[in-house]
Amino acid sequence: MSTLQTSPVFADPALAGSVGCTDCPRLAAHLAAIRARDPHWHARPVPAFGSLDARLLVLGLGPGERGANRTGRPFTGDVAGELLYPALHRFGFASAAEPLGPDQWANPAMQLDDCRITNAVRCLPPANKPTPAEIRQCNGHLRTELAAMPQLRVIVALGLVAHQALLRAYGEKPTHYRFGHHVRHALPDGRILLDSYHCSGYNWRTGRLTRESFEAVFAEVRALLA
């Protein structure tokens, strides 16, 4: 990868000011240090990818250091995207299975169809571990995003933190919605929450999540939207 490469800018009309957000001092300082170390990286809050008119929203935890934190697009540049984008492509939600271009940065030609991808926490935290306060602070962006998606019908939450963040955005108690892989919940506004184990390298390597069990979630999404 050339050190002259600059990360692409992906607009997020629902959260126009979020890319410059510094509301969490620890995260802002962490990103500033990464930009000083690697000035060609995105290293800012990562905007969502996909249309606000989509009927499917995929909600992850947050950007990975060498993934979205580098490229500026959710789930690109790390192992998680190697599971997510092929699944989206197989069921018609992405124009390609490969999220990276030949230069190993996010592929600008790849488009999502009827799908939007976002994160519960938009900034890379140290050691990939956001604090509860940081998750709460970022939850307002998720509420704004949900309100800006009039056609939204299904939300896939990748992992427990995303599941809990989604319920917080709704003002619902997590104890009323048990998290589990391929577990479906009805939300108060008629939308459907469909849970999945996170498509992390750890879950993939340990066998907790397989490509088949992960893609089964999106097969159900396609059936729900049919």
CSV table of C-alpha atoms in Angstrom, one decimal:
chain,number,residue,atom,x,y,z
A,1,MET,CA,0.0,0.0,0.0
A,2,SER,CA,1.4,3.4,-0.9
A,3,THR,CA,1.9,5.9,1.9
A,4,LEU,CA,0.7,8.5,-0.5
A,5,GLN,CA,-2.8,6.9,-0.6
A,6,THR,CA,-5.5,9.0,1.1
A,7,SER,CA,-8.6,7.5,2.6
A,8,PRO,CA,-11.8,8.2,0.5
A,9,VAL,CA,-14.5,10.3,2.0
A,10,PHE,CA,-17.9,8.7,2.1
A,11,ALA,CA,-20.8,11.1,2.7
A,12,ASP,CA,-23.4,10.3,5.3
A,13,PRO,CA,-26.3,12.7,4.9
A,14,ALA,CA,-28.0,11.5,8.1
A,15,LEU,CA,-25.0,12.4,10.2
A,16,ALA,CA,-23.4,15.3,8.4
A,17,GLY,CA,-21.4,16.5,11.3
A,18,SER,CA,-20.5,13.2,12.9
A,19,VAL,CA,-17.2,12.8,11.0
A,20,GLY,CA,-15.8,15.7,12.9
A,21,CYS,CA,-17.3,14.6,16.2
A,22,THR,CA,-15.0,14.9,19.3
A,23,ASP,CA,-17.6,14.4,22.0
A,24,CYS,CA,-15.6,11.5,23.6
A,25,PRO,CA,-12.2,12.9,24.6
A,26,ARG,CA,-10.5,9.5,25.0
A,27,LEU,CA,-11.5,8.5,21.5
A,28,ALA,CA,-10.7,11.8,19.9
A,29,ALA,CA,-7.2,11.7,21.4
A,30,HIS,CA,-6.7,8.2,20.2
A,31,LEU,CA,-7.7,9.0,16.7
A,32,ALA,CA,-5.5,12.1,16.7
A,33,ALA,CA,-2.5,10.0,17.7
A,34,ILE,CA,-3.3,7.6,14.8
A,35,ARG,CA,-3.5,10.4,12.3
A,36,ALA,CA,-0.2,11.7,13.5
A,37,ARG,CA,1.3,8.2,13.0
A,38,ASP,CA,-0.5,7.4,9.7
A,39,PRO,CA,-1.7,10.6,8.1
A,40,HIS,CA,-3.1,8.8,5.1
A,41,TRP,CA,-5.6,6.8,7.2
A,42,HIS,CA,-9.2,7.9,7.8
A,43,ALA,CA,-8.8,7.8,11.6
A,44,ARG,CA,-12.0,9.8,12.3
A,45,PRO,CA,-15.6,8.8,13.1
A,46,VAL,CA,-16.6,6.3,10.4
A,47,PRO,CA,-19.9,7.3,8.6
A,48,ALA,CA,-22.5,4.8,7.5
A,49,PHE,CA,-22.5,3.2,4.1
A,50,GLY,CA,-25.6,2.8,2.0
A,51,SER,CA,-28.9,4.6,1.4
A,52,LEU,CA,-31.2,6.0,4.0
A,53,ASP,CA,-34.1,4.6,1.9
A,54,ALA,CA,-32.8,1.0,2.5
A,55,ARG,CA,-35.1,-1.6,4.1
A,56,LEU,CA,-32.2,-3.4,5.8
A,57,LEU,CA,-29.8,-1.9,8.4
A,58,VAL,CA,-26.7,-3.9,9.5
A,59,LEU,CA,-25.5,-2.7,12.8
A,60,GLY,CA,-21.9,-3.5,14.0
A,61,LEU,CA,-20.0,-2.6,17.1
A,62,GLY,CA,-17.3,-0.2,15.8
A,63,PRO,CA,-14.5,0.2,13.3
A,64,GLY,CA,-11.4,-2.0,13.4
A,65,GLU,CA,-8.0,-0.3,13.6
A,66,ARG,CA,-6.8,-1.5,10.2
A,67,GLY,CA,-10.3,-1.9,8.8
A,68,ALA,CA,-12.8,0.9,8.7
A,69,ASN,CA,-10.6,3.2,10.8
A,70,ARG,CA,-8.1,3.0,8.0
A,71,THR,CA,-10.4,2.9,4.9
A,72,GLY,CA,-13.3,5.1,6.1
A,73,ARG,CA,-16.0,2.6,5.2
A,74,PRO,CA,-17.6,0.1,7.6
A,75,PHE,CA,-16.4,-3.5,7.5
A,76,THR,CA,-13.6,-3.0,4.9
A,77,GLY,CA,-10.0,-4.0,5.4
A,78,ASP,CA,-10.5,-6.6,8.1
A,79,VAL,CA,-11.7,-10.2,8.5
A,80,ALA,CA,-15.2,-9.2,9.5
A,81,GLY,CA,-15.8,-7.8,6.0
A,82,GLU,CA,-14.6,-11.0,4.5
A,83,LEU,CA,-17.8,-12.6,5.9
A,84,LEU,CA,-20.2,-9.7,5.7
A,85,TYR,CA,-19.9,-8.5,2.1
A,86,PRO,CA,-20.0,-12.0,0.5
A,87,ALA,CA,-23.2,-12.7,2.5
A,88,LEU,CA,-24.7,-9.4,1.3
A,89,HIS,CA,-23.7,-10.1,-2.2
A,90,ARG,CA,-25.1,-13.6,-2.2
A,91,PHE,CA,-28.5,-12.3,-1.2
A,92,GLY,CA,-28.6,-9.3,-3.5
A,93,PHE,CA,-27.7,-6.5,-1.1
A,94,ALA,CA,-24.2,-5.7,-2.5
A,95,SER,CA,-23.0,-5.3,-6.0
A,96,ALA,CA,-19.8,-7.2,-5.2
A,97,ALA,CA,-18.5,-9.7,-2.7
A,98,GLU,CA,-15.1,-8.0,-2.4
A,99,PRO,CA,-15.2,-4.8,-0.4
A,100,LEU,CA,-11.6,-3.7,-1.3
A,101,GLY,CA,-10.2,-2.4,-4.5
A,102,PRO,CA,-6.8,-3.6,-5.9
A,103,ASP,CA,-5.0,-1.0,-3.8
A,104,GLN,CA,-6.5,-2.5,-0.6
A,105,TRP,CA,-8.7,0.5,0.2
A,106,ALA,CA,-12.4,0.5,0.1
A,107,ASN,CA,-13.7,-0.2,-3.4
A,108,PRO,CA,-15.5,3.0,-4.5
A,109,ALA,CA,-17.3,1.1,-7.3
A,110,MET,CA,-19.1,-1.3,-4.8
A,111,GLN,CA,-22.7,-0.3,-4.1
A,112,LEU,CA,-25.3,-1.5,-1.6
A,113,ASP,CA,-28.8,-2.3,-2.7
A,114,ASP,CA,-31.6,-1.8,-0.2
A,115,CYS,CA,-29.0,-2.0,2.6
A,116,ARG,CA,-27.2,0.3,4.9
A,117,ILE,CA,-24.3,-0.5,7.2
A,118,THR,CA,-23.5,1.4,10.4
A,119,ASN,CA,-21.9,1.0,13.8
A,120,ALA,CA,-23.0,1.4,17.4
A,121,VAL,CA,-19.7,3.3,18.1
A,122,ARG,CA,-18.3,5.3,15.2
A,123,CYS,CA,-14.8,5.8,16.5
A,124,LEU,CA,-12.0,3.3,17.0
A,125,PRO,CA,-11.5,2.8,20.8
A,126,PRO,CA,-8.1,1.8,22.3
A,127,ALA,CA,-7.8,-2.0,22.3
A,128,ASN,CA,-11.1,-2.1,20.4
A,129,LYS,CA,-13.0,-1.7,23.7
A,130,PRO,CA,-15.4,1.3,24.0
A,131,THR,CA,-16.4,2.2,27.5
A,132,PRO,CA,-20.1,2.1,28.5
A,133,ALA,CA,-20.1,5.9,28.6
A,134,GLU,CA,-18.8,6.1,25.0
A,135,ILE,CA,-21.4,3.7,23.8
A,136,ARG,CA,-24.1,5.8,25.4
A,137,GLN,CA,-22.6,9.0,24.0
A,138,CYS,CA,-22.7,7.6,20.4
A,139,ASN,CA,-26.2,6.3,20.8
A,140,GLY,CA,-27.8,9.6,19.7
A,141,HIS,CA,-26.2,9.2,16.3
A,142,LEU,CA,-27.9,5.8,16.0
A,143,ARG,CA,-31.3,7.3,17.0
A,144,THR,CA,-30.9,10.0,14.4
A,145,GLU,CA,-30.1,7.4,11.8
A,146,LEU,CA,-33.1,5.2,12.6
A,147,ALA,CA,-35.4,8.2,12.5
A,148,ALA,CA,-34.0,9.1,9.0
A,149,MET,CA,-34.8,5.7,7.5
A,150,PRO,CA,-38.5,5.7,6.6
A,151,GLN,CA,-38.5,2.4,4.7
A,152,LEU,CA,-36.5,0.5,7.3
A,153,ARG,CA,-38.0,-2.9,8.1
A,154,VAL,CA,-35.2,-5.2,9.3
A,155,ILE,CA,-32.2,-4.5,11.5
A,156,VAL,CA,-29.4,-7.1,11.8
A,157,ALA,CA,-27.4,-6.6,15.0
A,158,LEU,CA,-23.9,-8.1,14.9
A,159,GLY,CA,-23.0,-9.0,18.4
A,160,LEU,CA,-24.3,-8.3,21.9
A,161,VAL,CA,-23.1,-4.7,22.1
A,162,ALA,CA,-24.8,-3.8,18.8
A,163,HIS,CA,-28.0,-5.6,20.1
A,164,GLN,CA,-27.9,-3.6,23.3
A,165,ALA,CA,-27.2,-0.3,21.6
A,166,LEU,CA,-30.1,-0.8,19.2
A,167,LEU,CA,-32.5,-1.4,22.1
A,168,ARG,CA,-31.1,1.7,24.0
A,169,ALA,CA,-31.9,3.7,20.9
A,170,TYR,CA,-35.4,2.5,21.1
A,171,GLY,CA,-35.7,3.1,24.9
A,172,GLU,CA,-36.3,-0.6,25.4
A,173,LYS,CA,-34.9,-2.9,28.1
A,174,PRO,CA,-32.4,-5.5,26.9
A,175,THR,CA,-33.8,-8.0,29.4
A,176,HIS,CA,-37.0,-8.1,27.3
A,177,TYR,CA,-35.1,-9.1,24.2
A,178,ARG,CA,-32.8,-12.1,24.6
A,179,PHE,CA,-29.7,-12.0,22.4
A,180,GLY,CA,-28.7,-15.1,20.5
A,181,HIS,CA,-27.5,-16.1,17.0
A,182,HIS,CA,-30.4,-16.0,14.5
A,183,VAL,CA,-32.9,-14.9,17.1
A,184,ARG,CA,-35.7,-12.6,15.8
A,185,HIS,CA,-37.5,-9.9,17.8
A,186,ALA,CA,-40.4,-7.6,17.0
A,187,LEU,CA,-39.7,-4.0,17.8
A,188,PRO,CA,-42.4,-1.6,19.0
A,189,ASP,CA,-42.6,0.3,15.7
A,190,GLY,CA,-43.2,-2.9,13.7
A,191,ARG,CA,-39.6,-3.3,12.6
A,192,ILE,CA,-37.8,-6.6,13.1
A,193,LEU,CA,-34.5,-7.0,15.0
A,194,LEU,CA,-32.5,-10.1,13.8
A,195,ASP,CA,-29.5,-10.9,16.0
A,196,SER,CA,-26.3,-12.6,14.8
A,197,TYR,CA,-23.0,-13.4,16.4
A,198,HIS,CA,-20.5,-10.8,15.2
A,199,CYS,CA,-18.6,-11.8,12.1
A,200,SER,CA,-15.3,-11.2,13.8
A,201,GLY,CA,-12.1,-13.1,13.1
A,202,TYR,CA,-12.3,-14.6,16.6
A,203,ASN,CA,-15.8,-16.0,16.1
A,204,TRP,CA,-14.9,-17.3,12.7
A,205,ARG,CA,-11.6,-19.0,13.8
A,206,THR,CA,-13.1,-20.6,16.9
A,207,GLY,CA,-16.1,-22.0,14.9
A,208,ARG,CA,-18.6,-20.1,16.9
A,209,LEU,CA,-19.8,-18.6,13.6
A,210,THR,CA,-19.5,-20.4,10.3
A,211,ARG,CA,-20.2,-18.9,6.8
A,212,GLU,CA,-23.3,-21.1,6.6
A,213,SER,CA,-24.8,-20.0,9.9
A,214,PHE,CA,-24.0,-16.4,9.2
A,215,GLU,CA,-25.5,-16.4,5.7
A,216,ALA,CA,-28.6,-18.1,7.1
A,217,VAL,CA,-29.3,-14.8,8.9
A,218,PHE,CA,-29.3,-13.0,5.6
A,219,ALA,CA,-31.4,-15.6,3.9
A,220,GLU,CA,-34.1,-14.9,6.5
A,221,VAL,CA,-33.7,-11.2,5.9
A,222,ARG,CA,-34.3,-11.7,2.2
A,223,ALA,CA,-37.4,-13.8,2.9
A,224,LEU,CA,-38.7,-11.2,5.3
A,225,LEU,CA,-38.3,-8.5,2.7
A,226,ALA,CA,-39.8,-10.6,-0.2
